mmCIF file of C-alpha atoms in Angstrom:
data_model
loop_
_atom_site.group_PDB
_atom_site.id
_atom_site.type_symbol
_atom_site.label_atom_id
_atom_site.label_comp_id
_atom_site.label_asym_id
_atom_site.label_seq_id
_atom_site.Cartn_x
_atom_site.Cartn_y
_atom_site.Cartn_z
ATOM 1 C CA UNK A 1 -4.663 -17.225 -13.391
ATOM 2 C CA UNK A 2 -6.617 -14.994 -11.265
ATOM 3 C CA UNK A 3 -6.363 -12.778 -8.018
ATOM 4 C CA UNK A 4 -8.199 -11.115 -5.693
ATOM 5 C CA UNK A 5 -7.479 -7.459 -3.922
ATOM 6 C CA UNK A 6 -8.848 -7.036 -0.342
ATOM 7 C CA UNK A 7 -9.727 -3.293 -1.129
ATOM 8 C CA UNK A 8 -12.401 -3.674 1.977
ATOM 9 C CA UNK A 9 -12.904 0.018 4.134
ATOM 10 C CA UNK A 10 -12.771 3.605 4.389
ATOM 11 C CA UNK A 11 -9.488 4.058 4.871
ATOM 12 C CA UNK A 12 -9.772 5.850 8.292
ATOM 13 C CA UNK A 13 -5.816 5.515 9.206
ATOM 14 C CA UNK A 14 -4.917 7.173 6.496
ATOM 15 C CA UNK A 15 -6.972 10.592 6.252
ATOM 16 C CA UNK A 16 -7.362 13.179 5.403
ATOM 17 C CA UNK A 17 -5.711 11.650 2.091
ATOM 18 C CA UNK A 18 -9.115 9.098 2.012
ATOM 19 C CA UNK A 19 -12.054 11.570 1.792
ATOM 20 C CA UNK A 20 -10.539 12.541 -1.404
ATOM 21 C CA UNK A 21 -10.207 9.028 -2.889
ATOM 22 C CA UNK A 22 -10.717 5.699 -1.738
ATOM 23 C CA UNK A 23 -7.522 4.470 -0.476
ATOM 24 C CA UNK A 24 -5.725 1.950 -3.098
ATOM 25 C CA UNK A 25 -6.336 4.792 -5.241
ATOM 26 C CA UNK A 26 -4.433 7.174 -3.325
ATOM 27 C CA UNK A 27 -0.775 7.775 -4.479
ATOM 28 C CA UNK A 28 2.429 6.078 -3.629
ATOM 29 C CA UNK A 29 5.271 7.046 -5.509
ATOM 30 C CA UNK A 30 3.497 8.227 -7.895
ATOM 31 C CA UNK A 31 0.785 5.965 -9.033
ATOM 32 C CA UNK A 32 -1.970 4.451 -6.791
ATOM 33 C CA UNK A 33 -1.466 1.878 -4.430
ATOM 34 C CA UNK A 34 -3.133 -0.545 -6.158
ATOM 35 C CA UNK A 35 -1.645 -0.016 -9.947
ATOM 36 C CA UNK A 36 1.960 -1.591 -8.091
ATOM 37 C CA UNK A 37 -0.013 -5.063 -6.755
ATOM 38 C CA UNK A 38 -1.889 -5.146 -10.280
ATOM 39 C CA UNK A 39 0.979 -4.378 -12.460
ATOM 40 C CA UNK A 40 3.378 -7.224 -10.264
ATOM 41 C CA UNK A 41 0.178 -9.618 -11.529
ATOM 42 C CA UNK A 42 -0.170 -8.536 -14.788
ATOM 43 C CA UNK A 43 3.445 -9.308 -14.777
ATOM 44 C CA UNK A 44 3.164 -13.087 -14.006
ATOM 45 C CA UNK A 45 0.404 -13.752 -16.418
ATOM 46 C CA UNK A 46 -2.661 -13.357 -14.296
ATOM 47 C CA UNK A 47 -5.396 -12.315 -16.519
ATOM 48 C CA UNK A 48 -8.292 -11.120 -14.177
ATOM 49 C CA UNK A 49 -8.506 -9.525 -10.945
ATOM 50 C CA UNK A 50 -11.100 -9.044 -8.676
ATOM 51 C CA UNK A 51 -11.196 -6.485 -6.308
ATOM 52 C CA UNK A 52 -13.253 -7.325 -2.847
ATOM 53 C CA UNK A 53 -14.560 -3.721 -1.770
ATOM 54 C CA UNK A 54 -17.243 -2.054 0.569
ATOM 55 C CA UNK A 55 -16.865 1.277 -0.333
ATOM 56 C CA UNK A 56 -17.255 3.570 -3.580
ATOM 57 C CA UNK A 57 -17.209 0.739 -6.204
ATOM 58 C CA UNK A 58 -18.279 3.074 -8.583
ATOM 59 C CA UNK A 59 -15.130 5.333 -8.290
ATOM 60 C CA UNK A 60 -12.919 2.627 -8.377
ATOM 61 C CA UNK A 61 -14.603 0.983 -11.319
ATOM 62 C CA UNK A 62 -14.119 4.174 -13.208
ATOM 63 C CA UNK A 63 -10.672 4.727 -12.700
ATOM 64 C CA UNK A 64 -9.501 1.061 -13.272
ATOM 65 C CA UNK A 65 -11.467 1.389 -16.198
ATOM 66 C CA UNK A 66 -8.557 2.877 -18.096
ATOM 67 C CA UNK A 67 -6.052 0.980 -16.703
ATOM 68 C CA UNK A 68 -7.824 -2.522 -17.781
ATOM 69 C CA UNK A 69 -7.190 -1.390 -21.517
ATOM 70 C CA UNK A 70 -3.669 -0.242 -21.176
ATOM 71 C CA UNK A 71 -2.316 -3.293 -19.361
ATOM 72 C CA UNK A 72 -4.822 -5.836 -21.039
ATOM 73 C CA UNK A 73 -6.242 -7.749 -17.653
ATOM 74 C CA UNK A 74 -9.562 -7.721 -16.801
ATOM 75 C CA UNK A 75 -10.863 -5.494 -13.709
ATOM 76 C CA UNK A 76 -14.085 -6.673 -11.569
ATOM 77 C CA UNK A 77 -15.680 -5.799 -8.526
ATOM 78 C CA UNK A 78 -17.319 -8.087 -5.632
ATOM 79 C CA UNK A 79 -19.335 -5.557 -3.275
ATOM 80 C CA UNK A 80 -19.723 -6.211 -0.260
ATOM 81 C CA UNK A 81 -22.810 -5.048 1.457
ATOM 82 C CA UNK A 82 -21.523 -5.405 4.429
ATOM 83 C CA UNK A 83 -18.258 -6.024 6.045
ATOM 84 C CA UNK A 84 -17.142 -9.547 5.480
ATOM 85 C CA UNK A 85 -13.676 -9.228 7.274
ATOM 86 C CA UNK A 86 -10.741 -10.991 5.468
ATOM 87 C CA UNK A 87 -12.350 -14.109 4.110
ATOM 88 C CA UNK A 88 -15.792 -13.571 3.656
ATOM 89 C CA UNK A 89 -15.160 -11.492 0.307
ATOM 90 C CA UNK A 90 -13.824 -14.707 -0.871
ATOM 91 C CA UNK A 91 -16.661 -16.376 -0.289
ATOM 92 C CA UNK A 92 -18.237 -13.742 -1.687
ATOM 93 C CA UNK A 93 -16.163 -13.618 -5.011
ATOM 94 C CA UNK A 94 -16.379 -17.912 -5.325
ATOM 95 C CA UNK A 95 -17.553 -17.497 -8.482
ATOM 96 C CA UNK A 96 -15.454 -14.900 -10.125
ATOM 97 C CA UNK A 97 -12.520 -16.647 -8.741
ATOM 98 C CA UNK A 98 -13.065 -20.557 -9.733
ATOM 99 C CA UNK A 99 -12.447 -21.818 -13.298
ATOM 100 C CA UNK A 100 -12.335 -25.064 -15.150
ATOM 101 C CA UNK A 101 -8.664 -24.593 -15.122
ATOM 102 C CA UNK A 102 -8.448 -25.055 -11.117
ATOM 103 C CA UNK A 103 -5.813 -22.799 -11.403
ATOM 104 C CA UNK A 104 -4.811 -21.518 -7.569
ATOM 105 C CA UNK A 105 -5.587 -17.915 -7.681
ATOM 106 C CA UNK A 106 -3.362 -15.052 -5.879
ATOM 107 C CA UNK A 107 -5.274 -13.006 -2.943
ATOM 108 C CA UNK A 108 -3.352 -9.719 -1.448
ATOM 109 C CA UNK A 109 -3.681 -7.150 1.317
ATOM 110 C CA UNK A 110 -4.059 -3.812 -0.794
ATOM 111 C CA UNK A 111 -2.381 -2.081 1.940
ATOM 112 C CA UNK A 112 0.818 -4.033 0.906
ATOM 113 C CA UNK A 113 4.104 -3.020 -1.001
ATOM 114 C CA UNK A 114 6.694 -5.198 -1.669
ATOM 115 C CA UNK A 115 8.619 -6.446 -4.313
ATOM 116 C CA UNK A 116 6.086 -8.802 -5.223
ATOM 117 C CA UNK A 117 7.890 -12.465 -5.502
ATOM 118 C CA UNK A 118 5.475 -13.742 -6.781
ATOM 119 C CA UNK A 119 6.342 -16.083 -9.505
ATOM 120 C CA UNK A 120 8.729 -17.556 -6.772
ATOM 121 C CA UNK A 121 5.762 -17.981 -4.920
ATOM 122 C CA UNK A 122 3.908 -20.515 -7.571
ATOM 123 C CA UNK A 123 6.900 -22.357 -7.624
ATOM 124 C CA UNK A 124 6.872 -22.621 -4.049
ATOM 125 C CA UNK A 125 3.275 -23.648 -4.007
ATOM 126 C CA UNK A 126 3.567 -26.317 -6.641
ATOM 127 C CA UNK A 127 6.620 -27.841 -4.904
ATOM 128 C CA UNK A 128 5.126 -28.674 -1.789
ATOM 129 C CA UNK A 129 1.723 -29.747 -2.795
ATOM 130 C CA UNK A 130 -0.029 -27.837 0.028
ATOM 131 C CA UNK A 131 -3.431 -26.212 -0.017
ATOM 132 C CA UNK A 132 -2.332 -22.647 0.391
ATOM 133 C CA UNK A 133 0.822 -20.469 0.329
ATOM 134 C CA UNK A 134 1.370 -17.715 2.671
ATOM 135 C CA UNK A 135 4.088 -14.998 2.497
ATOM 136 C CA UNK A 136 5.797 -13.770 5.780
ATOM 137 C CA UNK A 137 8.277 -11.343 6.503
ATOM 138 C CA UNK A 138 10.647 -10.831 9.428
ATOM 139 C CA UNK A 139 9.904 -7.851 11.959
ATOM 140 C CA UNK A 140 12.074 -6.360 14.367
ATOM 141 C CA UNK A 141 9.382 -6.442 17.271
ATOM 142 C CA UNK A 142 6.927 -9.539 16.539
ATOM 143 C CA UNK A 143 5.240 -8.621 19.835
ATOM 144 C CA UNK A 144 3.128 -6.352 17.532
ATOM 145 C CA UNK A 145 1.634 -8.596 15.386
ATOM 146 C CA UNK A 146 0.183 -12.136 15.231
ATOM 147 C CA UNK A 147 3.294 -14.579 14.452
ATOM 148 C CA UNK A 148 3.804 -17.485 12.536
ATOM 149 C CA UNK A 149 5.400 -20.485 13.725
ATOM 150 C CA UNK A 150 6.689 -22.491 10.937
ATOM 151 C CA UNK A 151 9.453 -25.418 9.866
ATOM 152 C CA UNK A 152 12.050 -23.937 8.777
ATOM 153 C CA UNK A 153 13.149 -26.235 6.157
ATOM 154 C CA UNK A 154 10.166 -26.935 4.960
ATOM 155 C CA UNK A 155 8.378 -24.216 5.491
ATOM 156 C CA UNK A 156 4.691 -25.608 6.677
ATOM 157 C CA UNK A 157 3.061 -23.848 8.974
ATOM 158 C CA UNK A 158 2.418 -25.272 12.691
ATOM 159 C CA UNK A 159 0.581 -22.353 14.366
ATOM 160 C CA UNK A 160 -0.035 -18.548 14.578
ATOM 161 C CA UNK A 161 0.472 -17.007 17.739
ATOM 162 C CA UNK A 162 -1.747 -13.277 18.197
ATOM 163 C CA UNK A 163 0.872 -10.705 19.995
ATOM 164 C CA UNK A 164 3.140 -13.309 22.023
ATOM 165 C CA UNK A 165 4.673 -11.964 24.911
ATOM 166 C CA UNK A 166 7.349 -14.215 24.695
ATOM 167 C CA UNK A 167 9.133 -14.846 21.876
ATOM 168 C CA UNK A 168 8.176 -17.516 19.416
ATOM 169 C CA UNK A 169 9.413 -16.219 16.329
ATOM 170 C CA UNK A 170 9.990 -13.188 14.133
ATOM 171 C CA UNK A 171 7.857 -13.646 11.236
ATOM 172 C CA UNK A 172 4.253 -12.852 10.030
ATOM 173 C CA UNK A 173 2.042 -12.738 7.996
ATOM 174 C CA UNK A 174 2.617 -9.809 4.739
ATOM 175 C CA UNK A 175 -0.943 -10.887 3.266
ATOM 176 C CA UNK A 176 -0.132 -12.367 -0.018
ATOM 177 C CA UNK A 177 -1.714 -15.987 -0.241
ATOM 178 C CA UNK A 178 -1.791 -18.371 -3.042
ATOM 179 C CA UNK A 179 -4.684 -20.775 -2.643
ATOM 180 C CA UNK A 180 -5.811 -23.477 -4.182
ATOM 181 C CA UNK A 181 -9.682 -23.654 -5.508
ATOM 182 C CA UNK A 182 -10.571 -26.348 -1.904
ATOM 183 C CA UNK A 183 -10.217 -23.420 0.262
ATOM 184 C CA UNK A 184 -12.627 -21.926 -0.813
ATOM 185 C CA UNK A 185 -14.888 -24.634 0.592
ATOM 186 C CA UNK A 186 -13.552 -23.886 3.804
ATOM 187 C CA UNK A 187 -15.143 -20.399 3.788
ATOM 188 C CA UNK A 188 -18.498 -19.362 4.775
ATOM 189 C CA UNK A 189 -20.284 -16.189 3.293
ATOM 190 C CA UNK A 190 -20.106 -14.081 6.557
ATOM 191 C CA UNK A 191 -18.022 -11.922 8.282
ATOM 192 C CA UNK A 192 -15.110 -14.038 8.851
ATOM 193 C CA UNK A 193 -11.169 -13.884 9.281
ATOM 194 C CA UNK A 194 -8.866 -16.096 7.058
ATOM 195 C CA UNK A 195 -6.077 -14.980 9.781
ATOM 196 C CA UNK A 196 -7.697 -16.238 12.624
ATOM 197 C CA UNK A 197 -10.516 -18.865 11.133
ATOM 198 C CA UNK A 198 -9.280 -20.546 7.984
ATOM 199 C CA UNK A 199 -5.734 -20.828 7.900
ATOM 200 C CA UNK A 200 -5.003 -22.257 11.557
ATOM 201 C CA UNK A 201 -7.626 -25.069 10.398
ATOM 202 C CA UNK A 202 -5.498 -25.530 7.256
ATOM 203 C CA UNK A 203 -2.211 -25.629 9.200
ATOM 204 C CA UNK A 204 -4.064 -28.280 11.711
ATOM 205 C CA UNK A 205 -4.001 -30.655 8.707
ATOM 206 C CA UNK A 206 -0.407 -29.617 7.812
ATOM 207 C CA UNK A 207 -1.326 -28.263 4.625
ATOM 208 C CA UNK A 208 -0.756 -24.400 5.005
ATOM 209 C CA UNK A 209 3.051 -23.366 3.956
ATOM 210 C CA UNK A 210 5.250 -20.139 4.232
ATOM 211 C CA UNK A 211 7.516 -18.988 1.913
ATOM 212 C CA UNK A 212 10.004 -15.982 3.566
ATOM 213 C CA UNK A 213 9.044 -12.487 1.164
ATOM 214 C CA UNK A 214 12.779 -11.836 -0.198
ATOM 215 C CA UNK A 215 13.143 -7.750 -0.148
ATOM 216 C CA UNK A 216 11.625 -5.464 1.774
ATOM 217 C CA UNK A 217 7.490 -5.415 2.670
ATOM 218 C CA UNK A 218 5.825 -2.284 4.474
ATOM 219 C CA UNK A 219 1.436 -1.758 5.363
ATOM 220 C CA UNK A 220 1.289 1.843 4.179
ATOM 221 C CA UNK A 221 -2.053 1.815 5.524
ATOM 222 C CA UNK A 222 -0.693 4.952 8.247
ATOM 223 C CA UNK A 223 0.917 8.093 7.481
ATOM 224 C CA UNK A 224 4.550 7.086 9.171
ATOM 225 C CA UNK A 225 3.877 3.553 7.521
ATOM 226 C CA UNK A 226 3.652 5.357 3.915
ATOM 227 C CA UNK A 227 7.044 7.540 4.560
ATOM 228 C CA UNK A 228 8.323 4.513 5.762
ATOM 229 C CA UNK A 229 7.597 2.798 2.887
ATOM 230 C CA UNK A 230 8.370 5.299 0.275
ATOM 231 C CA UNK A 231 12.112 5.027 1.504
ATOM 232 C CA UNK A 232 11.845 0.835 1.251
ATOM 233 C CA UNK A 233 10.588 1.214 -2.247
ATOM 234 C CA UNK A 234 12.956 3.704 -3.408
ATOM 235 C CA UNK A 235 15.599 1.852 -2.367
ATOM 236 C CA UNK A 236 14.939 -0.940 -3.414
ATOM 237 C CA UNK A 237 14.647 0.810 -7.006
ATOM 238 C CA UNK A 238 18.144 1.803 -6.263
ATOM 239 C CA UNK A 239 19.352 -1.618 -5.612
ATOM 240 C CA UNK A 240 18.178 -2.750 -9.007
ATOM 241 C CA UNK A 241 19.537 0.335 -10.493
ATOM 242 C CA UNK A 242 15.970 1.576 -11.740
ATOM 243 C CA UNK A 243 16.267 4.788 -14.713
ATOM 244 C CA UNK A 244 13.110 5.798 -13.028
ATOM 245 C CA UNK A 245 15.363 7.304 -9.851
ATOM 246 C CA UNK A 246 16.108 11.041 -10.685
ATOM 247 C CA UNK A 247 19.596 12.048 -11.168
ATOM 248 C CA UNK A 248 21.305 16.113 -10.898
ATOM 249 C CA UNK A 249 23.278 18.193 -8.619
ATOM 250 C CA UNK A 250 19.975 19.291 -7.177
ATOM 251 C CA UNK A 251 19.221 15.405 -6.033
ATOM 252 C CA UNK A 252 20.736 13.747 -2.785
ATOM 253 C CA UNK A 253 19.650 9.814 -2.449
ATOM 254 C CA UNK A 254 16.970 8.410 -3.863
ATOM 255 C CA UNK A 255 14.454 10.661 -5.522
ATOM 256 C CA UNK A 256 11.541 9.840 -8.449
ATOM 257 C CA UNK A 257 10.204 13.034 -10.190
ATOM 258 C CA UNK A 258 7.402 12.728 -12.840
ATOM 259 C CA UNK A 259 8.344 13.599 -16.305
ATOM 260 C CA UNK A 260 5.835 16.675 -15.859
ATOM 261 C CA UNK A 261 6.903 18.474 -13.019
ATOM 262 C CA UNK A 262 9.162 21.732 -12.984
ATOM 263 C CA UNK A 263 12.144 22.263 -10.467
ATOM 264 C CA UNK A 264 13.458 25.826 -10.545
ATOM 265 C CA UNK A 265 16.545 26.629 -9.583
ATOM 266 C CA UNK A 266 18.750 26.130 -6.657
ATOM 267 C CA UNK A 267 16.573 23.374 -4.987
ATOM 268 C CA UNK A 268 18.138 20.545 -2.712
ATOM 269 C CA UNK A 269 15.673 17.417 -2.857
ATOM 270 C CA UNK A 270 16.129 14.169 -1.726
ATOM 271 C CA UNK A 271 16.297 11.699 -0.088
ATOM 272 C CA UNK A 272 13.260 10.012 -0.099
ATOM 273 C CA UNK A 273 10.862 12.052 -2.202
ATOM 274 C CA UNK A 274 8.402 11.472 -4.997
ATOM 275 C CA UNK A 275 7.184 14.022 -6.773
ATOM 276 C CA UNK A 276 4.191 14.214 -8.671
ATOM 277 C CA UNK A 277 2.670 14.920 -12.231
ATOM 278 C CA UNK A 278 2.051 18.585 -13.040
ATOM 279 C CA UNK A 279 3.752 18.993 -9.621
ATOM 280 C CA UNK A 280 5.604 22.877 -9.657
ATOM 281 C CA UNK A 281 8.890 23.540 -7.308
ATOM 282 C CA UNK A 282 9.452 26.593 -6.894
ATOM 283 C CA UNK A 283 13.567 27.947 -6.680
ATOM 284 C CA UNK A 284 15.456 27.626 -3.603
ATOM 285 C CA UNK A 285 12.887 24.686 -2.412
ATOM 286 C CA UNK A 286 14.129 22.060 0.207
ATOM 287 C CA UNK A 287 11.847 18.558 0.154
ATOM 288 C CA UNK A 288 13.374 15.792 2.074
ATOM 289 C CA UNK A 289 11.584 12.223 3.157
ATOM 290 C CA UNK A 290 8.140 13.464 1.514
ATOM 291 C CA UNK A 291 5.617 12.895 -1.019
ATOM 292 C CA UNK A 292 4.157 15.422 -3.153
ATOM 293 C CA UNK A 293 1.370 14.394 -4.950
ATOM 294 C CA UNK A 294 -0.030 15.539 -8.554
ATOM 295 C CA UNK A 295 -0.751 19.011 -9.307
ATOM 296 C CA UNK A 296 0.814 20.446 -6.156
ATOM 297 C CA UNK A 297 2.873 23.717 -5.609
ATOM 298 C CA UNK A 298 5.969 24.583 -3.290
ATOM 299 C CA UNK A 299 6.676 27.993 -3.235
ATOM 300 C CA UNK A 300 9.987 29.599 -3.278
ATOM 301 C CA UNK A 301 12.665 28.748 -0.013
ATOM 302 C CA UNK A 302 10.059 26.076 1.352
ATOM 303 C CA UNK A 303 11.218 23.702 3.614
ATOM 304 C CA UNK A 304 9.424 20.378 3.485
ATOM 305 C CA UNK A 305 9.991 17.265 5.346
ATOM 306 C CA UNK A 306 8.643 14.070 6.393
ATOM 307 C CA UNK A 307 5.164 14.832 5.266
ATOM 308 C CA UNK A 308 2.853 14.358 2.397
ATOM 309 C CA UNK A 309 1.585 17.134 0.516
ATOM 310 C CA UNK A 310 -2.150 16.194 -1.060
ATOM 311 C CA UNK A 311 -3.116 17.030 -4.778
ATOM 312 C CA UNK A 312 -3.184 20.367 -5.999
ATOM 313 C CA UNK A 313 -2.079 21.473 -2.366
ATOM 314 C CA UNK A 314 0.136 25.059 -1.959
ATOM 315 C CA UNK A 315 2.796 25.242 0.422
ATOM 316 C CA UNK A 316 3.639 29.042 0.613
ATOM 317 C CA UNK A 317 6.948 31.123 0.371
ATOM 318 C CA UNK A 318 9.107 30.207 3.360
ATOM 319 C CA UNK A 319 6.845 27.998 5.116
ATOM 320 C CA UNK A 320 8.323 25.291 6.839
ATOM 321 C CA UNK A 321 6.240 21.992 6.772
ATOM 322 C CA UNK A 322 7.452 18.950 8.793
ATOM 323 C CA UNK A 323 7.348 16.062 11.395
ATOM 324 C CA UNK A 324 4.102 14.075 9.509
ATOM 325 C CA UNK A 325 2.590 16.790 8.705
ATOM 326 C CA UNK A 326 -0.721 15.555 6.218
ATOM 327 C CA UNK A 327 -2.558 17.811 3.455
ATOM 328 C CA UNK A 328 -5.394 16.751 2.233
ATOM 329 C CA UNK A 329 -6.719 18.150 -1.385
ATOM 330 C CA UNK A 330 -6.574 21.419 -2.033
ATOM 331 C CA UNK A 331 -5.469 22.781 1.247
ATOM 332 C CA UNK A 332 -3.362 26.267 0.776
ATOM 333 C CA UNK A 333 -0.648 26.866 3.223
ATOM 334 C CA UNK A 334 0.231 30.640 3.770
ATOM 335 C CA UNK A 335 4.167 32.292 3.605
ATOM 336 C CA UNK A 336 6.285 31.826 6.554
ATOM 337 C CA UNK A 337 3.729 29.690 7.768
ATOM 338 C CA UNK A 338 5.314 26.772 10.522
ATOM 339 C CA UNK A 339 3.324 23.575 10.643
ATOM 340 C CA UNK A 340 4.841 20.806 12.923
ATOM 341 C CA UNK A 341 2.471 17.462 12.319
ATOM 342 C CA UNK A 342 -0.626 19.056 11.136
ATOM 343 C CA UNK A 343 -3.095 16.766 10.146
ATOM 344 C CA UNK A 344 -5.160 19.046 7.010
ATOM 345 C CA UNK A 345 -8.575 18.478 6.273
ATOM 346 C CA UNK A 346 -9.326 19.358 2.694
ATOM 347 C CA UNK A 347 -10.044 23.065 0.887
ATOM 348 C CA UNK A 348 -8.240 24.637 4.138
ATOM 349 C CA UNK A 349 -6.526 27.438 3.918
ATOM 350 C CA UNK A 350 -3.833 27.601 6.869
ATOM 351 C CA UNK A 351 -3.334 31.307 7.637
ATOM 352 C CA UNK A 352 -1.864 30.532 11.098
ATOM 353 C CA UNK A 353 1.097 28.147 12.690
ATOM 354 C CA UNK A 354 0.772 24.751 13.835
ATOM 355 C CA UNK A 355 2.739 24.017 16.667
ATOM 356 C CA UNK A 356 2.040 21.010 17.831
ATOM 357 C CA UNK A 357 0.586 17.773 15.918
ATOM 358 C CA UNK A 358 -3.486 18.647 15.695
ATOM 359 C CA UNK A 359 -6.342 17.693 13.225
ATOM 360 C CA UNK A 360 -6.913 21.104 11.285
ATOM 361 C CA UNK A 361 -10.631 20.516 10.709
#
């Protein structure tokens, strides 16, 4: 089987973190983005994956490079010369993605996390002999995103309704379609939604189906998206009792620590914190609902919470760092320094306090 990876953009939302590496590269819970959608392939036997991108192909290529040999599945690029929007990579990518096999091939949002049902999902497909497979997920406020209107027994698809104002239902789409190879026939190479275009003509015919993603979904494509996210993840490692969680008197909730980071002593962390390789705590350190990402250092008695801390970042002696606060690479926070929802630029060094959410260019 195959899939393809809508890797698409720059990554503006989530900056400063982006202008050090394109985002499915950038860390969540310890490992890029992507890694979690490729490994939950990998996983279910799909042997090549193509990832649709616009933007440093080369960097991407690289890294993956490495990963292709230790997981065994083949990593290719489509690049996009210009922005196709949401289906016209596929079109792009026809003929990396159809096979004598006629296999339907996976496509997913790389913005995504979830648990990644997905060999439910090709049972689901083959079941009700449909053209495609969408997954959706139930939302507190649909009003916010375009809905989908579906059977509920069945589970085909009857419309999608763009930000109703009244209510027509509470689930949309989490952007993880199976397809079969005919869609791709409905797809011209331009820039084109499958949202908005392709699948509302599929559902016209009655052939589009939903399948409800069991456990929790989140976009971390923003900063409070990503936090957000980090605590759906973790616990959701909890519920399935996962040895990667960390465990000590130092650890409240649900906490994952690389192997190669040092705690000193006297720390409270937790909950909701990954910590990253090569990653130094410093004693007397409090990290709550945060992210601190490889080769960073917290000084002694910081305080650090809801915020992410960028690679080989220093947060200084009894600084207090909080409310979405964002370091990019490299940026140096001073002692007793107060930042409340900084937004860090890389190679900064913060000398004075940030009192009020501001981009620190």
């Amino acid at each position: 089987m195959k899939a393809l990876i809508l890797v698409g953009g720059f990554g503006t939302r989530l900056r400063p973190l982006t202008l050090s590496f394109p985002k499915p590269l950038v860390d969540f819970a310890n490992k890029p983005m992507i890694l979690h959608q490729i490994e939950a392939l990998k996983a279910i036997g799909v042997t090549e994956v193509v990832l649709a991108i616009n933007y440093q192909p080369e960097v991407m290529l690289n890294f993956l490079k490495d990963f292709e040999e230790k997981l065994g599945i083949k990593i290719t690029c489509s690049q996009e010369t210009e922005p196709l929007g949401t289906a016209g990579p596929l079109a792009l990518a026809r003929d990396k993605l159809i096979d004598e096999s006629g296999d339907p091939f996976f496509v997913l949002n790389s913005d995504v996390i979830s648990e990644y049902p997905l060999k439910e999902m090709i049972v689901f497909h083959k079941s009700h002999g449909g053209e495609a497979s969408i997954m959706v997920t139930k939302v507190d406020e649909p009003s916010k995103y375009g809905v989908v209107v579906m059977e509920e027994a069945t589970g085909q698809v009857e419309k999608f309704v763009e930000k109703p104002k009244l209510f027509v239902g509470n689930k949309i789409n989490a952007g993880i379609y199976l397809l079969n190879p005919s869609v791709l026939d409905r797809i011209e190479l331009r820039p084109t939604s499958i949202e908005k275009e392709v699948f509302p003509k599929i559902a016209a015919e009655k052939k589009l189906y939903a399948m409800v993603l069991p456990g929790f979904w989140m976009d971390i494509g923003q900063p409070r998206d990503y936090i957000s996210g980090l605590r759906l993840y973790l616990d959701s490692l909890k519920k399935r009792s996962s040895p990667k969680l960390a465990t000590g008197t130092h650890i409240v909730g649900n906490v994952i620590v690389d192997e190669t980071a040092k705690i000193g002593e006297g720390c409270l962390i937790g909950p909701d914190v990954a910590i990253g390789p090569g990653c130094i705590v410093e004693a007397g350190v409090r990290l709550s609902r945060c992210t601190v990402m490889r080769g960073a250092r917290i000084k002694k008695h910081a305080c650090i919470s809801g915020s992410i801390i960028g690679w080989h970042s220093t947060v200084g002696q009894w600084a207090r760092v909080e409310n979405m606060t964002i370091l990019g690479e490299d940026v140096h926070v001073c002692d007793e320094i107060y930042s409340n929802g900084g937004v860090v630029l890389p190679h900064k060094e913060i000398k004075s306090n940030i009192l009020k959410p501001e981009i620190v260019m």
